[in-house]
Tab-separated table of C-alpha atoms in Angstrom:
chain	number	residue	atom	x	y	z
A	4	MET	CA	-42.627	28.320	-4.807
A	5	LEU	CA	-40.450	26.255	-6.445
A	6	LYS	CA	-37.480	26.014	-3.608
A	7	LEU	CA	-34.303	24.988	-5.381
A	8	ARG	CA	-31.991	22.854	-3.117
A	9	ARG	CA	-28.637	22.912	-4.199
A	10	PRO	CA	-26.200	20.280	-3.928
A	11	PRO	CA	-23.170	20.000	-1.214
A	12	CYS	CA	-20.128	21.261	-3.529
A	13	PHE	CA	-16.916	19.149	-2.538
A	14	SER	CA	-16.036	21.146	0.862
A	15	GLN	CA	-19.569	20.686	2.316
A	16	LEU	CA	-18.419	16.840	1.719
A	17	CYS	CA	-15.082	17.180	2.660
A	18	ALA	CA	-15.859	18.968	5.923
A	19	ALA	CA	-18.932	16.057	6.052
A	20	GLN	CA	-17.372	13.081	5.886
A	21	ARG	CA	-13.795	15.461	7.971
A	22	VAL	CA	-11.352	12.627	6.445
A	23	VAL	CA	-9.254	12.445	2.849
A	24	SER	CA	-8.022	8.857	1.558
A	25	GLN	CA	-4.875	7.687	2.239
A	26	SER	CA	-3.557	6.572	-1.041
A	27	ALA	CA	-4.738	10.230	-2.495
A	28	PHE	CA	-2.305	11.659	1.113
A	29	ALA	CA	0.603	9.143	0.280
A	30	PHE	CA	0.030	10.266	-3.279
A	31	LEU	CA	0.612	13.783	-3.170
A	32	PHE	CA	2.711	13.669	-0.096
A	33	SER	CA	5.245	11.910	-2.653
A	34	GLU	CA	5.400	14.256	-5.699
A	35	MET	CA	5.573	16.629	-3.354
A	36	ILE	CA	8.781	15.560	-1.749
A	37	GLN	CA	10.665	14.629	-5.290
A	38	TYR	CA	9.430	18.386	-6.984
A	39	SER	CA	11.130	19.086	-4.135
A	40	GLN	CA	13.777	16.984	-4.082
A	41	THR	CA	14.505	19.059	-7.600
A	42	ARG	CA	15.185	21.956	-6.673
A	43	VAL	CA	18.016	21.146	-3.632
A	44	ASN	CA	20.930	19.412	-3.573
A	45	THR	CA	21.518	18.224	-0.201
A	46	ALA	CA	19.424	16.812	2.860
A	47	ASP	CA	19.329	19.411	5.145
A	48	GLU	CA	17.903	21.796	2.293
A	49	LEU	CA	14.906	18.921	1.943
A	50	ILE	CA	14.487	19.291	5.741
A	51	ALA	CA	13.571	22.870	4.716
A	52	LYS	CA	11.488	22.953	2.198
A	53	LEU	CA	9.540	20.322	4.022
A	54	GLU	CA	9.309	22.767	6.066
A	55	ASP	CA	8.586	25.907	4.976
A	56	ALA	CA	5.400	23.149	3.138
A	57	GLY	CA	3.734	22.727	6.485
A	58	VAL	CA	4.291	25.386	7.595
A	59	GLY	CA	1.597	27.310	6.097
A	60	VAL	CA	-0.605	23.845	6.029
A	61	GLY	CA	-0.336	24.136	9.983
A	62	ARG	CA	-1.113	28.115	10.434
A	63	ARG	CA	-4.520	26.874	7.928
A	64	ALA	CA	-5.186	23.808	10.854
A	65	LEU	CA	-5.491	25.031	13.542
A	66	GLU	CA	-7.770	27.924	11.970
A	67	LEU	CA	-9.790	25.304	11.081
A	68	ALA	CA	-9.647	23.105	14.381
A	69	CYS	CA	-10.782	26.601	15.803
A	70	TRP	CA	-13.599	26.971	14.124
A	71	ARG	CA	-14.731	23.372	14.160
A	72	GLU	CA	-14.612	22.455	17.876
A	73	ARG	CA	-16.011	26.527	18.868
A	74	SER	CA	-14.142	26.750	21.240
A	75	SER	CA	-11.184	29.105	22.412
A	76	LYS	CA	-9.154	26.308	24.383
A	77	ARG	CA	-6.502	25.501	23.205
A	78	GLU	CA	-6.582	21.248	22.926
A	79	THR	CA	-3.796	19.872	21.753
A	80	ARG	CA	-4.577	16.486	21.974
A	81	ALA	CA	-7.827	17.272	19.593
A	82	LEU	CA	-5.528	19.027	17.003
A	83	TRP	CA	-3.537	16.305	16.340
A	84	LYS	CA	-6.284	13.286	16.011
A	85	SER	CA	-7.674	16.474	14.346
A	86	LEU	CA	-5.062	16.243	11.438
A	87	PHE	CA	-3.716	12.674	11.503
A	88	GLY	CA	-6.633	10.623	12.154
A	89	ALA	CA	-5.086	9.204	16.099
A	90	HIS	CA	-4.265	10.285	18.782
A	91	ALA	CA	0.797	10.604	19.335
A	92	ASP	CA	1.852	7.173	20.232
A	93	SER	CA	2.979	9.474	24.170
A	94	LEU	CA	3.636	13.271	24.864
A	95	GLN	CA	6.480	12.915	27.170
A	96	LYS	CA	8.791	15.598	29.436
A	97	VAL	CA	12.520	16.436	28.182
A	98	GLN	CA	14.626	14.819	31.547
A	99	ASP	CA	17.165	17.271	32.509
A	100	SER	CA	15.482	20.767	30.385
A	101	ASP	CA	11.941	22.848	31.487
A	102	ASP	CA	11.518	24.222	27.134
A	103	GLU	CA	12.153	20.756	25.403
A	104	PHE	CA	9.051	17.984	25.243
A	105	MET	CA	9.131	15.918	23.549
A	106	ILE	CA	6.027	13.840	20.726
A	107	VAL	CA	6.708	10.210	19.818
A	108	GLU	CA	4.855	8.732	15.890
A	109	LYS	CA	5.696	4.753	16.147
A	110	GLU	CA	4.918	4.747	12.762
A	111	PRO	CA	3.643	8.228	11.653
A	112	LEU	CA	0.637	9.129	8.976
A	113	VAL	CA	3.930	10.518	6.521
A	114	ASN	CA	5.589	8.191	6.901
A	115	ALA	CA	3.480	5.416	6.216
A	116	PHE	CA	5.139	3.829	3.123
A	117	ILE	CA	8.435	5.921	2.692
A	118	SER	CA	11.512	4.066	3.709
A	119	SER	CA	14.561	4.933	2.869
A	120	ALA	CA	14.950	8.253	2.992
A	121	PRO	CA	17.918	10.285	3.488
A	122	VAL	CA	15.845	12.787	5.781
A	123	ASN	CA	12.479	11.877	8.487
A	124	CYS	CA	9.409	13.206	6.175
A	125	ALA	CA	8.513	14.217	9.516
A	126	ALA	CA	9.963	17.964	8.693
A	127	PHE	CA	6.687	18.574	7.640
A	128	VAL	CA	5.137	17.596	10.049
A	129	ALA	CA	7.404	19.343	12.430
A	130	GLY	CA	8.204	23.020	10.353
A	131	GLY	CA	10.724	23.759	13.136
A	132	ARG	CA	14.518	22.580	12.664
A	133	THR	CA	15.712	18.647	12.183
A	134	PRO	CA	18.195	17.226	11.556
A	135	SER	CA	16.261	13.352	10.698
A	136	PRO	CA	13.504	12.443	7.900
A	137	PRO	CA	11.088	15.435	6.158
A	138	GLU	CA	7.353	15.118	8.452
A	139	SER	CA	8.301	18.762	10.722
A	140	GLY	CA	6.433	21.800	9.687
A	141	ARG	CA	2.590	21.907	10.671
A	142	LEU	CA	3.251	21.960	14.379
A	143	GLY	CA	6.356	24.783	14.737
A	144	ARG	CA	3.627	26.949	12.850
A	145	ARG	CA	0.555	25.569	14.546
A	146	LEU	CA	2.215	26.374	18.434
A	147	ALA	CA	3.537	29.587	16.615
A	148	ALA	CA	-0.084	30.385	15.313
A	149	ALA	CA	-1.023	29.562	18.534
A	150	GLN	CA	0.867	31.967	20.908
A	151	PHE	CA	3.471	28.699	21.826
A	152	PRO	CA	6.656	29.920	20.425
A	153	ALA	CA	8.607	27.483	19.861
A	154	GLU	CA	11.956	24.987	17.812
A	155	VAL	CA	10.493	22.245	16.147
A	156	SER	CA	12.625	19.612	14.742
A	157	ALA	CA	12.120	16.497	13.562
A	158	HIS	CA	14.436	12.937	14.478
A	159	ASP	CA	14.678	9.107	14.719
A	160	ASN	CA	15.549	7.706	17.574
A	161	GLU	CA	17.048	3.963	18.420
A	162	GLU	CA	14.322	1.919	18.125
A	163	GLY	CA	13.082	3.575	14.221
A	164	ALA	CA	10.090	5.736	15.702
A	165	THR	CA	9.796	9.521	15.089
A	166	VAL	CA	10.369	11.860	17.602
A	167	LEU	CA	8.500	15.392	16.957
A	168	LEU	CA	11.633	17.613	19.227
A	169	ILE	CA	9.557	20.664	20.963
A	170	LYS	CA	11.547	24.200	22.588
A	171	PHE	CA	9.067	26.278	23.524
A	172	ALA	CA	11.142	30.016	23.523
A	173	PRO	CA	11.793	31.554	26.929
A	174	GLU	CA	8.614	33.926	26.510
A	175	VAL	CA	6.045	31.285	27.385
A	176	LEU	CA	8.285	29.764	30.119
A	177	GLU	CA	7.883	32.605	31.587
A	178	ARG	CA	4.707	33.553	30.106
A	179	GLU	CA	3.474	29.754	31.786
A	180	LYS	CA	5.153	31.143	35.917
A	181	ARG	CA	3.753	34.254	35.961
A	182	GLN	CA	0.270	32.412	35.474
A	183	ALA	CA	0.958	30.003	38.025
B	10	MET	CA	-6.276	-10.418	4.878
B	11	ALA	CA	-8.023	-11.297	1.442
B	12	TYR	CA	-5.078	-14.085	1.065
B	13	ARG	CA	-5.941	-17.593	1.598
B	14	PRO	CA	-3.127	-18.463	3.343
B	15	ALA	CA	-1.660	-22.565	1.297
B	16	ARG	CA	-1.966	-25.317	3.586
B	17	GLU	CA	1.021	-27.341	2.789
B	18	GLY	CA	4.832	-26.797	1.054
B	19	ASN	CA	6.210	-23.799	1.571
B	20	LEU	CA	7.566	-20.680	-0.090
B	21	LEU	CA	10.347	-20.466	-1.299
B	22	SER	CA	12.226	-17.622	-3.198
B	23	LEU	CA	10.483	-14.339	-4.785
B	24	TYR	CA	11.079	-12.106	-7.638
B	25	ILE	CA	9.492	-9.343	-8.929
B	26	ASN	CA	11.130	-8.537	-12.940
B	27	ASN	CA	10.615	-4.796	-14.407
B	28	ARG	CA	8.574	-3.827	-17.926
B	29	ALA	CA	11.691	-4.103	-20.080
B	30	GLY	CA	12.380	-7.593	-18.394
B	31	GLY	CA	14.968	-7.623	-15.338
B	32	LEU	CA	15.028	-8.376	-12.426
B	33	ILE	CA	14.142	-5.839	-9.619
B	34	PHE	CA	13.306	-7.799	-6.917
B	35	HIS	CA	14.668	-11.444	-5.022
B	36	ARG	CA	13.773	-12.708	-1.103
B	37	ASP	CA	14.621	-16.566	-0.678
B	38	PHE	CA	11.595	-17.634	2.505
B	39	SER	CA	13.899	-21.057	3.098
B	40	PRO	CA	16.918	-23.095	2.935
B	41	ASN	CA	15.681	-25.138	0.127
B	42	ALA	CA	14.987	-22.251	-1.612
B	43	ALA	CA	17.737	-23.117	-5.007
B	44	LYS	CA	21.364	-21.561	-4.303
B	45	LEU	CA	22.043	-18.874	-6.649
B	46	ASP	CA	24.018	-16.595	-6.872
B	47	THR	CA	22.974	-12.136	-7.703
B	48	ASN	CA	24.078	-13.296	-11.315
B	49	GLU	CA	22.218	-16.323	-11.962
B	50	GLN	CA	19.063	-15.222	-10.615
B	51	MET	CA	19.370	-12.164	-12.551
B	52	GLN	CA	20.535	-14.214	-15.853
B	53	LEU	CA	16.944	-15.863	-14.970
B	54	ALA	CA	14.982	-14.093	-13.777
B	55	SER	CA	15.427	-12.209	-17.016
B	56	THR	CA	15.291	-15.429	-19.170
B	57	PHE	CA	12.015	-16.341	-18.277
B	58	SER	CA	10.076	-13.264	-18.690
B	59	GLY	CA	11.445	-14.338	-22.768
B	60	LEU	CA	10.149	-17.185	-22.131
B	61	ALA	CA	7.092	-16.202	-20.643
B	62	LEU	CA	6.316	-14.658	-23.530
B	63	ILE	CA	6.514	-17.376	-26.086
B	64	MET	CA	4.448	-19.229	-24.753
B	65	GLY	CA	1.725	-16.224	-25.074
B	66	GLN	CA	2.253	-16.354	-28.921
B	67	LEU	CA	2.422	-20.294	-28.957
B	68	ALA	CA	-1.523	-19.987	-27.549
B	69	PRO	CA	-3.462	-21.543	-30.008
B	70	SER	CA	-6.283	-18.610	-29.464
B	71	ARG	CA	-5.095	-15.269	-28.755
B	72	PRO	CA	-4.513	-12.887	-26.815
B	73	SER	CA	-3.581	-15.096	-24.237
B	74	SER	CA	-1.279	-14.331	-21.293
B	75	GLY	CA	2.181	-15.510	-20.881
B	76	MET	CA	2.432	-18.636	-18.443
B	77	GLN	CA	1.076	-18.940	-15.614
B	78	LEU	CA	1.964	-21.998	-14.274
B	79	LEU	CA	4.697	-24.054	-14.386
B	80	GLU	CA	4.356	-27.037	-11.828
B	81	ALA	CA	7.685	-29.515	-11.839
B	82	ASP	CA	8.574	-32.820	-9.408
B	83	GLY	CA	10.125	-31.207	-7.283
B	84	PHE	CA	9.005	-26.854	-7.544
B	85	LEU	CA	5.944	-24.840	-8.846
B	86	LEU	CA	6.371	-21.556	-9.945
B	87	GLN	CA	3.800	-18.539	-9.921
B	88	SER	CA	3.721	-15.669	-12.407
B	89	PHE	CA	1.387	-13.309	-12.167
B	90	ASP	CA	1.587	-9.897	-14.299
B	91	SER	CA	0.244	-6.275	-13.278
B	92	PRO	CA	-1.512	-4.411	-16.089
B	93	THR	CA	1.328	-2.350	-15.878
B	94	GLY	CA	3.943	-4.723	-16.844
B	95	ILE	CA	5.289	-6.041	-13.846
B	96	LYS	CA	6.037	-9.365	-13.559
B	97	PHE	CA	5.715	-10.371	-9.950
B	98	PHE	CA	6.726	-15.215	-10.282
B	99	LEU	CA	7.475	-16.712	-6.624
B	100	THR	CA	8.641	-21.271	-6.514
B	101	ALA	CA	7.876	-23.048	-4.202
B	102	GLU	CA	7.264	-26.702	-3.150
B	103	PRO	CA	5.422	-28.839	-5.063
B	104	ASP	CA	2.114	-29.040	-2.911
B	105	ALA	CA	1.940	-25.327	-1.836
B	106	LYS	CA	-1.971	-23.885	-2.699
B	107	GLY	CA	-3.464	-20.566	-3.156
B	108	LEU	CA	0.087	-19.321	-4.639
B	109	ASP	CA	-1.523	-16.857	-6.668
B	110	LEU	CA	-3.434	-14.754	-3.890
B	111	VAL	CA	-0.256	-14.554	-1.978
B	112	LEU	CA	1.531	-12.898	-5.919
B	113	ARG	CA	-1.617	-10.387	-5.154
B	114	GLU	CA	-0.719	-9.366	-1.928
B	115	VAL	CA	2.677	-8.980	-2.771
B	116	TYR	CA	1.375	-6.902	-6.080
B	117	THR	CA	-0.695	-5.418	-2.696
B	118	TYR	CA	2.986	-4.263	-1.310
B	119	TYR	CA	4.099	-3.385	-4.163
B	120	ALA	CA	1.723	-0.738	-4.550
B	121	ASP	CA	1.472	0.761	-1.247
B	122	TYR	CA	5.582	0.457	-0.114
B	123	VAL	CA	6.888	0.112	-3.137
B	124	LEU	CA	5.449	2.856	-5.977
B	125	LYS	CA	4.645	5.049	-2.520
B	126	ASN	CA	7.559	6.008	-1.444
B	127	PRO	CA	9.713	8.914	-2.812
B	128	PHE	CA	12.350	8.395	-2.673
B	129	TYR	CA	11.722	4.904	-5.122
B	130	GLU	CA	12.887	4.874	-9.148
B	131	MET	CA	10.276	3.715	-11.421
B	132	ASP	CA	11.421	0.832	-12.914
B	133	MET	CA	15.362	0.645	-11.284
B	134	PRO	CA	15.620	-2.146	-7.677
B	135	ILE	CA	13.727	-2.268	-5.035
B	136	GLN	CA	16.095	-1.561	-1.693
B	137	LYS	CA	16.428	-4.870	0.984
B	138	GLY	CA	15.434	-3.766	4.271
B	139	GLY	CA	13.043	-1.583	3.269
B	140	LYS	CA	9.019	-0.762	4.423
B	141	PHE	CA	8.197	-3.648	1.697
B	142	CYS	CA	10.929	-5.961	2.657
B	143	GLN	CA	9.137	-5.691	5.897
B	144	LYS	CA	5.949	-5.936	5.651
B	145	LEU	CA	6.295	-9.698	2.786
B	146	ASP	CA	9.260	-11.062	5.559
B	147	ARG	CA	5.820	-10.418	7.822
B	148	MET	CA	3.573	-12.078	5.275
B	149	VAL	CA	5.573	-14.983	3.906
B	150	ALA	CA	6.100	-16.078	7.693
B	151	GLN	CA	2.137	-15.746	8.678
B	152	VAL	CA	1.327	-18.123	5.027
B	153	GLN	CA	4.146	-19.834	6.010
B	154	ASP	CA	3.162	-20.533	10.166
B	155	ARG	CA	-0.141	-21.647	8.581
B	156	ARG	CA	1.127	-24.383	7.137
């Protein structure tokens, strides 16, 4: 009997490689920001738009990462790597505060080609509330989807690095205390 | 890196003209560079665009590109046109080599750090102090170091 082999479809090819051209991503991201810019009046609105755009990506990325890992364990580092191809530069706890953490990226992937931005384009990654350039959306929603409600915002620090500030909701801390 | 840095002769200045021949970027790399104010830079850069165009029309066998290399006692000028009509030209001391490769590298940076930046408007001046400028300075410093 003749057995037909189906050619791999696009999603299979992507699944095999699991990488995307940085140029292609940069152009798409750039277009998205330009499109958003024509529809906002202030920098804050632009940040909100970028965060909203990141929200959907975050939910889906979490689902995809869990499915690929085939484990119910939430491995934050692996998740970050699956999104950006490399680990974040550092994860720190904010001093004098139990519920705040910072992820520091010297050169976030989404900002690789962006300069002279009125806001930090990393708001797209944070997807929380952010007063700096566009990168924040994805992380906030990912945390929420993983039952860790939190506010995430993207900021610039003094050295020009991007800081994603994560503030967990009080119920998360209470739960952690109970489990401890 | 793709380019082979020149061995002798310092780079002096870089100019970038848009499709209409207007200056959108200028940077001096050496204290020996011509001391011109902004107006003079703009005038000379757009004059050069016109001149290079005329020289293309003088060519006995057409079609030909415009001027690519100008050699003088005191300096060299290397010019490179992108297929989209952006003109990059570089002045250097007379014994500099490999200027075309440096210009290629500049073109790569332009494609990356200017055109992929959502806050850049086509044909408008390129902001100084942005990532394009930083990468350019780093590359030029490397090239000068190896001389």
